[in-house]
JSON list of C-alpha atoms in Angstrom, two decimals:
[
{"chain": "A", "resi": 1, "resn": "GLN", "atom": "CA", "xyz": [-29.50, 8.53, -37.15]},
{"chain": "A", "resi": 2, "resn": "VAL", "atom": "CA", "xyz": [-31.32, 5.62, -35.53]},
{"chain": "A", "resi": 3, "resn": "GLN", "atom": "CA", "xyz": [-33.19, 6.17, -32.27]},
{"chain": "A", "resi": 4, "resn": "VAL", "atom": "CA", "xyz": [-34.43, 3.20, -30.25]},
{"chain": "A", "resi": 5, "resn": "VAL", "atom": "CA", "xyz": [-36.99, 2.22, -27.61]},
{"chain": "A", "resi": 6, "resn": "GLU", "atom": "CA", "xyz": [-36.68, -1.15, -25.90]},
{"chain": "A", "resi": 7, "resn": "SER", "atom": "CA", "xyz": [-39.46, -3.14, -24.23]},
{"chain": "A", "resi": 8, "resn": "GLY", "atom": "CA", "xyz": [-40.37, -6.62, -23.05]},
{"chain": "A", "resi": 9, "resn": "GLY", "atom": "CA", "xyz": [-38.21, -7.06, -19.98]},
{"chain": "A", "resi": 10, "resn": "GLY", "atom": "CA", "xyz": [-39.46, -8.35, -16.67]},
{"chain": "A", "resi": 11, "resn": "LEU", "atom": "CA", "xyz": [-39.01, -10.81, -13.83]},
{"chain": "A", "resi": 12, "resn": "VAL", "atom": "CA", "xyz": [-38.82, -14.48, -14.75]},
{"chain": "A", "resi": 13, "resn": "GLN", "atom": "CA", "xyz": [-37.72, -17.67, -13.06]},
{"chain": "A", "resi": 14, "resn": "ALA", "atom": "CA", "xyz": [-34.65, -19.53, -14.22]},
{"chain": "A", "resi": 15, "resn": "GLY", "atom": "CA", "xyz": [-35.53, -21.68, -17.20]},
{"chain": "A", "resi": 16, "resn": "GLY", "atom": "CA", "xyz": [-38.18, -19.27, -18.38]},
{"chain": "A", "resi": 17, "resn": "SER", "atom": "CA", "xyz": [-38.39, -17.17, -21.53]},
{"chain": "A", "resi": 18, "resn": "LEU", "atom": "CA", "xyz": [-38.77, -13.55, -22.51]},
{"chain": "A", "resi": 19, "resn": "ARG", "atom": "CA", "xyz": [-39.01, -11.78, -25.85]},
{"chain": "A", "resi": 20, "resn": "LEU", "atom": "CA", "xyz": [-37.50, -8.33, -26.05]},
{"chain": "A", "resi": 21, "resn": "SER", "atom": "CA", "xyz": [-38.53, -5.81, -28.68]},
{"chain": "A", "resi": 22, "resn": "CYS", "atom": "CA", "xyz": [-36.84, -2.72, -30.00]},
{"chain": "A", "resi": 23, "resn": "ALA", "atom": "CA", "xyz": [-38.63, -0.08, -32.04]},
{"chain": "A", "resi": 24, "resn": "ALA", "atom": "CA", "xyz": [-36.24, 2.00, -34.08]},
{"chain": "A", "resi": 25, "resn": "SER", "atom": "CA", "xyz": [-36.69, 5.22, -35.96]},
{"chain": "A", "resi": 26, "resn": "GLY", "atom": "CA", "xyz": [-34.68, 6.47, -38.90]},
{"chain": "A", "resi": 27, "resn": "SER", "atom": "CA", "xyz": [-34.87, 5.96, -42.62]},
{"chain": "A", "resi": 28, "resn": "LEU", "atom": "CA", "xyz": [-31.61, 4.02, -42.74]},
{"chain": "A", "resi": 29, "resn": "PHE", "atom": "CA", "xyz": [-32.70, 1.26, -40.35]},
{"chain": "A", "resi": 30, "resn": "SER", "atom": "CA", "xyz": [-33.03, -1.43, -43.00]},
{"chain": "A", "resi": 31, "resn": "SER", "atom": "CA", "xyz": [-29.44, -0.87, -44.14]},
{"chain": "A", "resi": 32, "resn": "ILE", "atom": "CA", "xyz": [-27.80, -0.96, -40.70]},
{"chain": "A", "resi": 33, "resn": "ALA", "atom": "CA", "xyz": [-26.52, -3.94, -38.74]},
{"chain": "A", "resi": 34, "resn": "MET", "atom": "CA", "xyz": [-28.31, -3.89, -35.38]},
{"chain": "A", "resi": 35, "resn": "ALA", "atom": "CA", "xyz": [-27.44, -5.42, -32.05]},
{"chain": "A", "resi": 36, "resn": "TRP", "atom": "CA", "xyz": [-28.55, -6.23, -28.54]},
{"chain": "A", "resi": 37, "resn": "TYR", "atom": "CA", "xyz": [-26.33, -5.36, -25.60]},
{"chain": "A", "resi": 38, "resn": "ARG", "atom": "CA", "xyz": [-26.71, -5.92, -21.89]},
{"chain": "A", "resi": 39, "resn": "GLN", "atom": "CA", "xyz": [-25.27, -4.55, -18.69]},
{"chain": "A", "resi": 40, "resn": "ALA", "atom": "CA", "xyz": [-25.27, -6.72, -15.61]},
{"chain": "A", "resi": 41, "resn": "PRO", "atom": "CA", "xyz": [-25.15, -5.12, -12.17]},
{"chain": "A", "resi": 42, "resn": "GLY", "atom": "CA", "xyz": [-21.64, -3.90, -11.45]},
{"chain": "A", "resi": 43, "resn": "LYS", "atom": "CA", "xyz": [-20.33, -4.86, -14.89]},
{"chain": "A", "resi": 44, "resn": "GLU", "atom": "CA", "xyz": [-19.62, -3.11, -18.15]},
{"chain": "A", "resi": 45, "resn": "ARG", "atom": "CA", "xyz": [-22.08, -3.24, -21.02]},
{"chain": "A", "resi": 46, "resn": "GLU", "atom": "CA", "xyz": [-21.42, -6.19, -23.32]},
{"chain": "A", "resi": 47, "resn": "LEU", "atom": "CA", "xyz": [-22.46, -7.11, -26.83]},
{"chain": "A", "resi": 48, "resn": "VAL", "atom": "CA", "xyz": [-24.98, -9.98, -26.88]},
{"chain": "A", "resi": 49, "resn": "ALA", "atom": "CA", "xyz": [-25.94, -10.47, -30.53]},
{"chain": "A", "resi": 50, "resn": "ILE", "atom": "CA", "xyz": [-25.72, -8.83, -33.94]},
{"chain": "A", "resi": 51, "resn": "ILE", "atom": "CA", "xyz": [-28.01, -9.14, -36.95]},
{"chain": "A", "resi": 52, "resn": "THR", "atom": "CA", "xyz": [-27.13, -7.85, -40.39]},
{"chain": "A", "resi": 53, "resn": "PRO", "atom": "CA", "xyz": [-29.46, -5.87, -42.65]},
{"chain": "A", "resi": 54, "resn": "SER", "atom": "CA", "xyz": [-30.09, -9.03, -44.68]},
{"chain": "A", "resi": 55, "resn": "LEU", "atom": "CA", "xyz": [-31.56, -10.77, -41.61]},
{"chain": "A", "resi": 56, "resn": "ILE", "atom": "CA", "xyz": [-28.57, -12.97, -40.99]},
{"chain": "A", "resi": 57, "resn": "ALA", "atom": "CA", "xyz": [-27.73, -13.30, -37.31]},
{"chain": "A", "resi": 58, "resn": "ASN", "atom": "CA", "xyz": [-23.95, -13.30, -37.43]},
{"chain": "A", "resi": 59, "resn": "TYR", "atom": "CA", "xyz": [-22.80, -13.04, -33.83]},
{"chain": "A", "resi": 60, "resn": "TYR", "atom": "CA", "xyz": [-23.79, -14.28, -30.40]},
{"chain": "A", "resi": 61, "resn": "VAL", "atom": "CA", "xyz": [-21.71, -14.01, -27.25]},
{"chain": "A", "resi": 62, "resn": "ASP", "atom": "CA", "xyz": [-20.74, -17.52, -26.16]},
{"chain": "A", "resi": 63, "resn": "SER", "atom": "CA", "xyz": [-22.82, -17.42, -23.00]},
{"chain": "A", "resi": 64, "resn": "VAL", "atom": "CA", "xyz": [-26.12, -17.12, -24.91]},
{"chain": "A", "resi": 65, "resn": "LYS", "atom": "CA", "xyz": [-25.48, -19.38, -27.90]},
{"chain": "A", "resi": 66, "resn": "GLY", "atom": "CA", "xyz": [-28.26, -21.93, -28.32]},
{"chain": "A", "resi": 67, "resn": "ARG", "atom": "CA", "xyz": [-30.57, -20.01, -25.96]},
{"chain": "A", "resi": 68, "resn": "PHE", "atom": "CA", "xyz": [-31.06, -16.55, -27.51]},
{"chain": "A", "resi": 69, "resn": "THR", "atom": "CA", "xyz": [-32.22, -15.69, -31.02]},
{"chain": "A", "resi": 70, "resn": "ILE", "atom": "CA", "xyz": [-31.97, -12.25, -32.58]},
{"chain": "A", "resi": 71, "resn": "SER", "atom": "CA", "xyz": [-34.32, -11.29, -35.40]},
{"chain": "A", "resi": 72, "resn": "ARG", "atom": "CA", "xyz": [-35.54, -8.20, -37.19]},
{"chain": "A", "resi": 73, "resn": "ASP", "atom": "CA", "xyz": [-38.49, -6.94, -39.19]},
{"chain": "A", "resi": 74, "resn": "ASN", "atom": "CA", "xyz": [-37.26, -4.25, -41.54]},
{"chain": "A", "resi": 75, "resn": "ALA", "atom": "CA", "xyz": [-40.79, -3.36, -42.60]},
{"chain": "A", "resi": 76, "resn": "LYS", "atom": "CA", "xyz": [-41.58, -2.45, -38.99]},
{"chain": "A", "resi": 77, "resn": "ASN", "atom": "CA", "xyz": [-38.17, -0.96, -38.10]},
{"chain": "A", "resi": 78, "resn": "SER", "atom": "CA", "xyz": [-37.90, -3.45, -35.26]},
{"chain": "A", "resi": 79, "resn": "ILE", "atom": "CA", "xyz": [-35.51, -5.98, -33.84]},
{"chain": "A", "resi": 80, "resn": "PHE", "atom": "CA", "xyz": [-36.22, -8.70, -31.31]},
{"chain": "A", "resi": 81, "resn": "LEU", "atom": "CA", "xyz": [-34.39, -10.95, -28.90]},
{"chain": "A", "resi": 82, "resn": "GLN", "atom": "CA", "xyz": [-36.02, -14.26, -28.00]},
{"chain": "A", "resi": 83, "resn": "MET", "atom": "CA", "xyz": [-34.45, -15.48, -24.79]},
{"chain": "A", "resi": 84, "resn": "ASN", "atom": "CA", "xyz": [-35.06, -19.07, -23.71]},
{"chain": "A", "resi": 85, "resn": "ASN", "atom": "CA", "xyz": [-33.76, -21.13, -20.80]},
{"chain": "A", "resi": 86, "resn": "LEU", "atom": "CA", "xyz": [-32.88, -17.95, -18.95]},
{"chain": "A", "resi": 87, "resn": "LYS", "atom": "CA", "xyz": [-30.27, -18.09, -16.21]},
{"chain": "A", "resi": 88, "resn": "PRO", "atom": "CA", "xyz": [-29.69, -15.80, -13.23]},
{"chain": "A", "resi": 89, "resn": "GLU", "atom": "CA", "xyz": [-26.51, -14.56, -14.93]},
{"chain": "A", "resi": 90, "resn": "ASP", "atom": "CA", "xyz": [-28.67, -13.17, -17.75]},
{"chain": "A", "resi": 91, "resn": "THR", "atom": "CA", "xyz": [-29.97, -10.55, -15.32]},
{"chain": "A", "resi": 92, "resn": "GLY", "atom": "CA", "xyz": [-29.30, -6.99, -16.42]},
{"chain": "A", "resi": 93, "resn": "VAL", "atom": "CA", "xyz": [-30.51, -4.09, -18.47]},
{"chain": "A", "resi": 94, "resn": "TYR", "atom": "CA", "xyz": [-30.80, -4.92, -22.16]},
{"chain": "A", "resi": 95, "resn": "TYR", "atom": "CA", "xyz": [-30.24, -2.30, -24.83]},
{"chain": "A", "resi": 96, "resn": "CYS", "atom": "CA", "xyz": [-30.60, -2.33, -28.57]},
{"chain": "A", "resi": 97, "resn": "GLY", "atom": "CA", "xyz": [-28.55, -0.22, -30.90]},
{"chain": "A", "resi": 98, "resn": "THR", "atom": "CA", "xyz": [-26.48, -0.30, -34.03]},
{"chain": "A", "resi": 99, "resn": "ALA", "atom": "CA", "xyz": [-23.66, -2.81, -34.20]},
{"chain": "A", "resi": 100, "resn": "ASN", "atom": "CA", "xyz": [-21.12, -0.02, -33.59]},
{"chain": "A", "resi": 101, "resn": "ALA", "atom": "CA", "xyz": [-21.10, 0.36, -29.82]},
{"chain": "A", "resi": 102, "resn": "ARG", "atom": "CA", "xyz": [-18.93, 3.48, -30.04]},
{"chain": "A", "resi": 103, "resn": "THR", "atom": "CA", "xyz": [-21.44, 5.50, -32.03]},
{"chain": "A", "resi": 104, "resn": "THR", "atom": "CA", "xyz": [-24.87, 3.97, -31.40]},
{"chain": "A", "resi": 105, "resn": "PRO", "atom": "CA", "xyz": [-27.43, 6.12, -29.63]},
{"chain": "A", "resi": 106, "resn": "TRP", "atom": "CA", "xyz": [-28.61, 4.44, -26.41]},
{"chain": "A", "resi": 107, "resn": "GLY", "atom": "CA", "xyz": [-32.19, 4.13, -25.25]},
{"chain": "A", "resi": 108, "resn": "GLN", "atom": "CA", "xyz": [-33.46, 3.59, -21.72]},
{"chain": "A", "resi": 109, "resn": "GLY", "atom": "CA", "xyz": [-33.05, -0.15, -21.97]},
{"chain": "A", "resi": 110, "resn": "THR", "atom": "CA", "xyz": [-35.35, -2.81, -20.59]},
{"chain": "A", "resi": 111, "resn": "ARG", "atom": "CA", "xyz": [-34.60, -4.62, -17.34]},
{"chain": "A", "resi": 112, "resn": "VAL", "atom": "CA", "xyz": [-34.47, -8.41, -17.19]},
{"chain": "A", "resi": 113, "resn": "THR", "atom": "CA", "xyz": [-34.35, -10.12, -13.82]},
{"chain": "A", "resi": 114, "resn": "VAL", "atom": "CA", "xyz": [-33.95, -13.90, -13.63]},
{"chain": "A", "resi": 115, "resn": "SER", "atom": "CA", "xyz": [-34.56, -15.46, -10.25]},
{"chain": "A", "resi": 116, "resn": "SER", "atom": "CA", "xyz": [-33.00, -18.75, -9.23]}
]
């Protein structure tokens, strides 16, 4: 089973950028589709982006298309989320996990705060 630790969050002004990282454990990492999720204050957790084991990013939620890029390094058991042109509505706690939200183990997440 994959376990994850997220990092890279912080406080940034609108229009700024952040790069989130996720270190994953587990021998099956390179064969699993991975994802980034986020939970805004007072809202349910939502799927942000998915990347397949073959490094193809195959899903982005509409609100981040053209601004966020998901990537992975299978040799380092890591996934990343490059976030550009950040908006206040991107504020929340970001989590990485497998692409199956019903079964993925959750880490502590990393908090992103975008000020206007």
